[in-house]
Short mmCIF file of C-alpha atoms in Angstrom, two decimals:
data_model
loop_
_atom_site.label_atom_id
_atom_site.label_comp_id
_atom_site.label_asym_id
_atom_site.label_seq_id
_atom_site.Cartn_x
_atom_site.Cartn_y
_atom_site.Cartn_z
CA UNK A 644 96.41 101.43 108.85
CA UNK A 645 98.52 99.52 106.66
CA UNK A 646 100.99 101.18 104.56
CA UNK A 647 104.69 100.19 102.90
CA UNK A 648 107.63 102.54 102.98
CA UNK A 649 110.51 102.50 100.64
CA UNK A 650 113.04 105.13 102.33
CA UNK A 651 115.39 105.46 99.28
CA UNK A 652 114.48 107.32 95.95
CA UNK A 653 117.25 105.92 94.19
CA UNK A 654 120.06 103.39 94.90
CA UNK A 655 123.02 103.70 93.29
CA UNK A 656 125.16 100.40 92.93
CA UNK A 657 128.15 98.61 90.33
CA UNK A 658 128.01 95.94 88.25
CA UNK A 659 128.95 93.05 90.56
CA UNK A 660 128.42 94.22 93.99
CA UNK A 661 125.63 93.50 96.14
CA UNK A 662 122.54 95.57 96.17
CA UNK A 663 119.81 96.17 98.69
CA UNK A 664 116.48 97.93 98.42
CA UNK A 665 114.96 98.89 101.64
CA UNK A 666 111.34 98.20 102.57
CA UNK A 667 109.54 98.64 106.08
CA UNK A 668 105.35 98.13 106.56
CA UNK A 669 103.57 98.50 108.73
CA UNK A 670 100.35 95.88 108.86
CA UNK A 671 97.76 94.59 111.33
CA UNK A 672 97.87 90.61 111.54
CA UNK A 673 100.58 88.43 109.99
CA UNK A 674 102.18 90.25 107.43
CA UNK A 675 102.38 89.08 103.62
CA UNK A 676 105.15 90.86 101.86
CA UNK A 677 105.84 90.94 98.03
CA UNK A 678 108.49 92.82 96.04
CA UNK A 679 107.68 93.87 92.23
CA UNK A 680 109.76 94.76 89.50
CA UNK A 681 108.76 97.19 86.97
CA UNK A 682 111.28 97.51 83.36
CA UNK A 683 110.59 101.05 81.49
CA UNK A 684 107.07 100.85 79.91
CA UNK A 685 106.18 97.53 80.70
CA UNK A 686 103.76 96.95 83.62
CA UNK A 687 104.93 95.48 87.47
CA UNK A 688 106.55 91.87 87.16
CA UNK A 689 105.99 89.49 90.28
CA UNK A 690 109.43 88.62 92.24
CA UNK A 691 108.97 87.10 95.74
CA UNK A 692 106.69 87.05 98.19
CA UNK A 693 106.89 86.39 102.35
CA UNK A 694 104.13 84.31 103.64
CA UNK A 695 105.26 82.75 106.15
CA UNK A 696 108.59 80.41 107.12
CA UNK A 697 111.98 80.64 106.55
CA UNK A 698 112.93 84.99 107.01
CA UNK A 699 114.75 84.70 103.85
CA UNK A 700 112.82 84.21 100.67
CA UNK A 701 114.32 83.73 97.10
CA UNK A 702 112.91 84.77 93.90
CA UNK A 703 113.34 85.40 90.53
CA UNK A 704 116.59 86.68 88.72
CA UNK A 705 118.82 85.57 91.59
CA UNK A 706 117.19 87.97 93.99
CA UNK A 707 116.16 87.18 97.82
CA UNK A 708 114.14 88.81 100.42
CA UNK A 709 115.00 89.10 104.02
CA UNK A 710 112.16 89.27 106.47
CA UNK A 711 112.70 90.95 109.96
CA UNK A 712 109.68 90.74 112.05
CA UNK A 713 111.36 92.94 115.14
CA UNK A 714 112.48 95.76 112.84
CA UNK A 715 109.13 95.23 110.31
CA UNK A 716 111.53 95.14 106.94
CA UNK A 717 111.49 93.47 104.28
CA UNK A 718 114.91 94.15 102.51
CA UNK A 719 115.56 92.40 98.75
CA UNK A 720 119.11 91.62 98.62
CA UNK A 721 120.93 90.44 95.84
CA UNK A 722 124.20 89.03 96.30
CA UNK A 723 125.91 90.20 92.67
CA UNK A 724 124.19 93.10 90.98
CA UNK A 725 123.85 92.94 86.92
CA UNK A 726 123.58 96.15 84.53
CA UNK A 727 120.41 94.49 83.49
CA UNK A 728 118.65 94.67 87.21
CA UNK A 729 118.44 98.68 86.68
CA UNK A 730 114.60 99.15 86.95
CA UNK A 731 112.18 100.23 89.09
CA UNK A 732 111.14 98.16 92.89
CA UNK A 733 108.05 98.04 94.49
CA UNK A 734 107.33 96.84 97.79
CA UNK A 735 103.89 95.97 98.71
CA UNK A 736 102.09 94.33 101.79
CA UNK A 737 98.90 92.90 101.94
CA UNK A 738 95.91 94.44 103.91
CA UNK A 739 95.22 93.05 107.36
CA UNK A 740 91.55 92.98 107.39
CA UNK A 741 90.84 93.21 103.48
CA UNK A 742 92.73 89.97 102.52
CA UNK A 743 92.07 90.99 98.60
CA UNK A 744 93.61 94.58 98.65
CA UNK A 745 97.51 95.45 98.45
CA UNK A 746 99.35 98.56 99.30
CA UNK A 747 102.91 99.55 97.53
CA UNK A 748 105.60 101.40 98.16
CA UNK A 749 106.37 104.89 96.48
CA UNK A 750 109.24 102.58 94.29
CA UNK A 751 112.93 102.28 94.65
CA UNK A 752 115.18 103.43 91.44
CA UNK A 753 117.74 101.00 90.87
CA UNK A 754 120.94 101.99 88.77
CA UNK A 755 123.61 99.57 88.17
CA UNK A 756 126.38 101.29 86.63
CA UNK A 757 129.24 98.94 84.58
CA UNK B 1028 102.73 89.64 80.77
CA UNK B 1029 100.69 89.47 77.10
CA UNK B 1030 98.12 87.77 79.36
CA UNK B 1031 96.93 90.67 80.73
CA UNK B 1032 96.87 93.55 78.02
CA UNK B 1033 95.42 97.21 77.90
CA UNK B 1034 94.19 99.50 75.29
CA UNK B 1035 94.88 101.98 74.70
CA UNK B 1036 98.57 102.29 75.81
CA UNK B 1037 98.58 105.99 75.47
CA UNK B 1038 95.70 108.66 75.47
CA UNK B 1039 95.82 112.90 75.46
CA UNK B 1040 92.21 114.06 76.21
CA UNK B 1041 90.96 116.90 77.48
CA UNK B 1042 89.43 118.49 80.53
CA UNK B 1043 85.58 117.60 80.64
CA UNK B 1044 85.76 114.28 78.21
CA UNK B 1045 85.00 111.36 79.02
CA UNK B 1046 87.06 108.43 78.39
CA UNK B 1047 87.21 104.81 78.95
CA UNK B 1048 90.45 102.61 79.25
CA UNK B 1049 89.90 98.64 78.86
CA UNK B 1050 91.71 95.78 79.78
CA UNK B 1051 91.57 91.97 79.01
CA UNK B 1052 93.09 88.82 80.46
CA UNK B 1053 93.49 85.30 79.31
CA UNK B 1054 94.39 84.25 82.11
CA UNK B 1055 91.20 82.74 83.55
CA UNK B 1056 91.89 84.62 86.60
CA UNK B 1057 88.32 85.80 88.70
CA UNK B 1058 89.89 88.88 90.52
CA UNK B 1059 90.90 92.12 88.62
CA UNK B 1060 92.38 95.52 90.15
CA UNK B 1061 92.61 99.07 89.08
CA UNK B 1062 95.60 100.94 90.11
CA UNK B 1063 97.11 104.38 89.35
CA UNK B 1064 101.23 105.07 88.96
CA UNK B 1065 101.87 108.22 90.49
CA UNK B 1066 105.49 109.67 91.02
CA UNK B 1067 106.66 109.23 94.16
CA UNK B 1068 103.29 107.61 95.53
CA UNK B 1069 103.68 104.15 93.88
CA UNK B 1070 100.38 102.50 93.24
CA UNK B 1071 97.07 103.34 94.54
CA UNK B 1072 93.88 101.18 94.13
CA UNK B 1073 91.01 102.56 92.37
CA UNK B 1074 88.42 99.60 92.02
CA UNK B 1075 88.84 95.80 92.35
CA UNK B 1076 86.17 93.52 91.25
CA UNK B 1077 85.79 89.32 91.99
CA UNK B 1078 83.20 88.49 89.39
CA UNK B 1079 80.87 90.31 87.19
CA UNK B 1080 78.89 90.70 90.05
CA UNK B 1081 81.05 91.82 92.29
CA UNK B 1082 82.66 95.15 92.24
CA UNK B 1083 84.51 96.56 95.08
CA UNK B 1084 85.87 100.95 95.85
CA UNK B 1085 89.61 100.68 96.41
CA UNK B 1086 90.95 104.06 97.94
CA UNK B 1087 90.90 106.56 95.39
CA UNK B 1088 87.68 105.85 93.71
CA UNK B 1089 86.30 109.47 93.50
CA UNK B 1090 85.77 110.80 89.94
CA UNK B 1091 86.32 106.88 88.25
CA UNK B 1092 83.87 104.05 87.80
CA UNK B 1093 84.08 100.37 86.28
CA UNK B 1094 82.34 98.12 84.21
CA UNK B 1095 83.16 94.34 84.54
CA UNK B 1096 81.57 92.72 81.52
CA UNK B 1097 83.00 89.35 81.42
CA UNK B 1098 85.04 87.25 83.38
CA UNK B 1099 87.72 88.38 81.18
CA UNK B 1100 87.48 92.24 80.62
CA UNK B 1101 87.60 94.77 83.30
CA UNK B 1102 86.88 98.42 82.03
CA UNK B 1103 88.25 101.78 83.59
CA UNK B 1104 86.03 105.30 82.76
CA UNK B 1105 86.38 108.40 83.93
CA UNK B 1106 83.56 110.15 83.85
CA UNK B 1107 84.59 114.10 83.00
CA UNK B 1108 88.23 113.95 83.23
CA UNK B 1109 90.64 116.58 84.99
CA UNK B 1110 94.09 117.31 84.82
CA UNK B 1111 95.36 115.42 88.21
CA UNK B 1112 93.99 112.51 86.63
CA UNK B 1113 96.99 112.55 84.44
CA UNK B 1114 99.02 108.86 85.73
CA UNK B 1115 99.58 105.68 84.34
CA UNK B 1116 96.88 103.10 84.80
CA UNK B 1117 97.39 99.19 85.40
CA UNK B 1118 95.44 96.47 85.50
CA UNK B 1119 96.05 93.56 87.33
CA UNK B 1120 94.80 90.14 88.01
CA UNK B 1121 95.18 87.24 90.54
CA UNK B 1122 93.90 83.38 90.96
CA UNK B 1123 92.05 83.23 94.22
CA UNK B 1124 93.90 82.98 97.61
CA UNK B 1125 92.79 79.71 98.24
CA UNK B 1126 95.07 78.73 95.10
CA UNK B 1127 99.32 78.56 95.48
CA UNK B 1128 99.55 81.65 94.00
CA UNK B 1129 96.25 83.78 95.05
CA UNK B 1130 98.61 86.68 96.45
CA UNK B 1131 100.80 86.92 93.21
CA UNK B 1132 99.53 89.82 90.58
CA UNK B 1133 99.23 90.13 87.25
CA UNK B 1134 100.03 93.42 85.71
CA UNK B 1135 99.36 94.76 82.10
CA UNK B 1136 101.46 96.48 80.06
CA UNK B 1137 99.56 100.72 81.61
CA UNK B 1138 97.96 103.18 79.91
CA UNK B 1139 99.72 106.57 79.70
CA UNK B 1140 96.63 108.97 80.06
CA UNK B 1141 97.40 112.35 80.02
CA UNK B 1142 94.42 115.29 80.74
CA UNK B 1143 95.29 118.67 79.48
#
């Protein structure tokens, strides 16, 4: 079965250190890996994806995506964290067999504090 | 993200009514999803649908159906709503996977439905 899991509720970070948001799947097949970002009432906002090449993907906003095939995580990283990056991340994989169906993660809170 | 838009944003109902949330896209896109926001479960696919023809169960389909009436609108009903069916809803969109960015989804804005 496939399935995403985002171990941390909430991570807790300042303004200006680097931030990371865990993510591990688990996925039959090559795995296609996507992180979303939702603001408060405004719907999920595309980031990165992993398809396939180089383990670390940028994105949008100065974030990036490290891909780990042995320990099946897909961590976003960013290197300097901004007041305005406090939202809500999603990680989500795509389905193995069903190449038009997506599974998220439960969300990760992020709070960066000044 | 005005591409994709959903009405209406916010609905109280009550148990046994039905109700039916829309969504639009002018985004020419052919695929459209369902999901439901649950705390702590993230999203969960009700219904996803290629064409007008083609309408597909996600995993939580019980107690929902669809109606794709156009490329362009996708609608949501539930039939005799109940309390746990109190979430936010989003619809999505995406090109086709043969295209650059067929894995990429477009969200709307949600409807807050709440079922007392």
């Amino acid at each position: 079965a496939q399935s995403v899991a985002q171990p941390e509720d909430q991570v807790n970070v300042a303004e200006g250190n680097p931030l990371t948001v865990k993510c591990t799947y688990s996925v039959s097949g090559n795995p296609y890996l996507f992180w979303y970002v939702q603001y408060p009432n405004r719907g999920l906002q595309f980031l990165l994806k992993y398809i396939t090449g180089d383990n670390l993907v940028k994105g949008s906003y100065g974030f990036e995506a490290e891909f780990n095939k042995s320990q099946t995580s897909f961590h976003l990283k960013k290197p300097s964290a901004l007041v305005s990056d406090s939202a809500l991340y999603f990680c989500a994989v795509r389905d193995g067999g069903n190449f038009n169906k997506f599974y998220f993660g439960s969300g990760t809170k992020l709070n960066v504090k000044p | 993200d005005a591409d994709v838009t959903q009405t209406p944003r916010n609905r109280i109902t009550k148990t046994g009514k039905r109700i039916m949330l829309e969504c639009s896209q002018t985004k020419g896109h052919d695929r459209m999803y369902w999901y439901r926001q649950d705390p702590g479960l993230g999203l969960r696919l009700i219904y996803y649908s290629f064409d007008v023809k083609d309408i597909n169960k996600g995993e939580i389909s019980d107690g929902y159906s669809v109606s794709r009436q156009a490329q362009a609108k996708f609608s949501l009903s539930l039939e005799s709503a109940i309390p746990n069916q109190t979430a936010l809803y989003f619809c999505a969109t995406s090109e086709p996977l043969t295209s650059g960015r067929g894995n990429e989804q477009f969200f709307g804005p949600g409807t807050r439905l709440t079922v007392l």
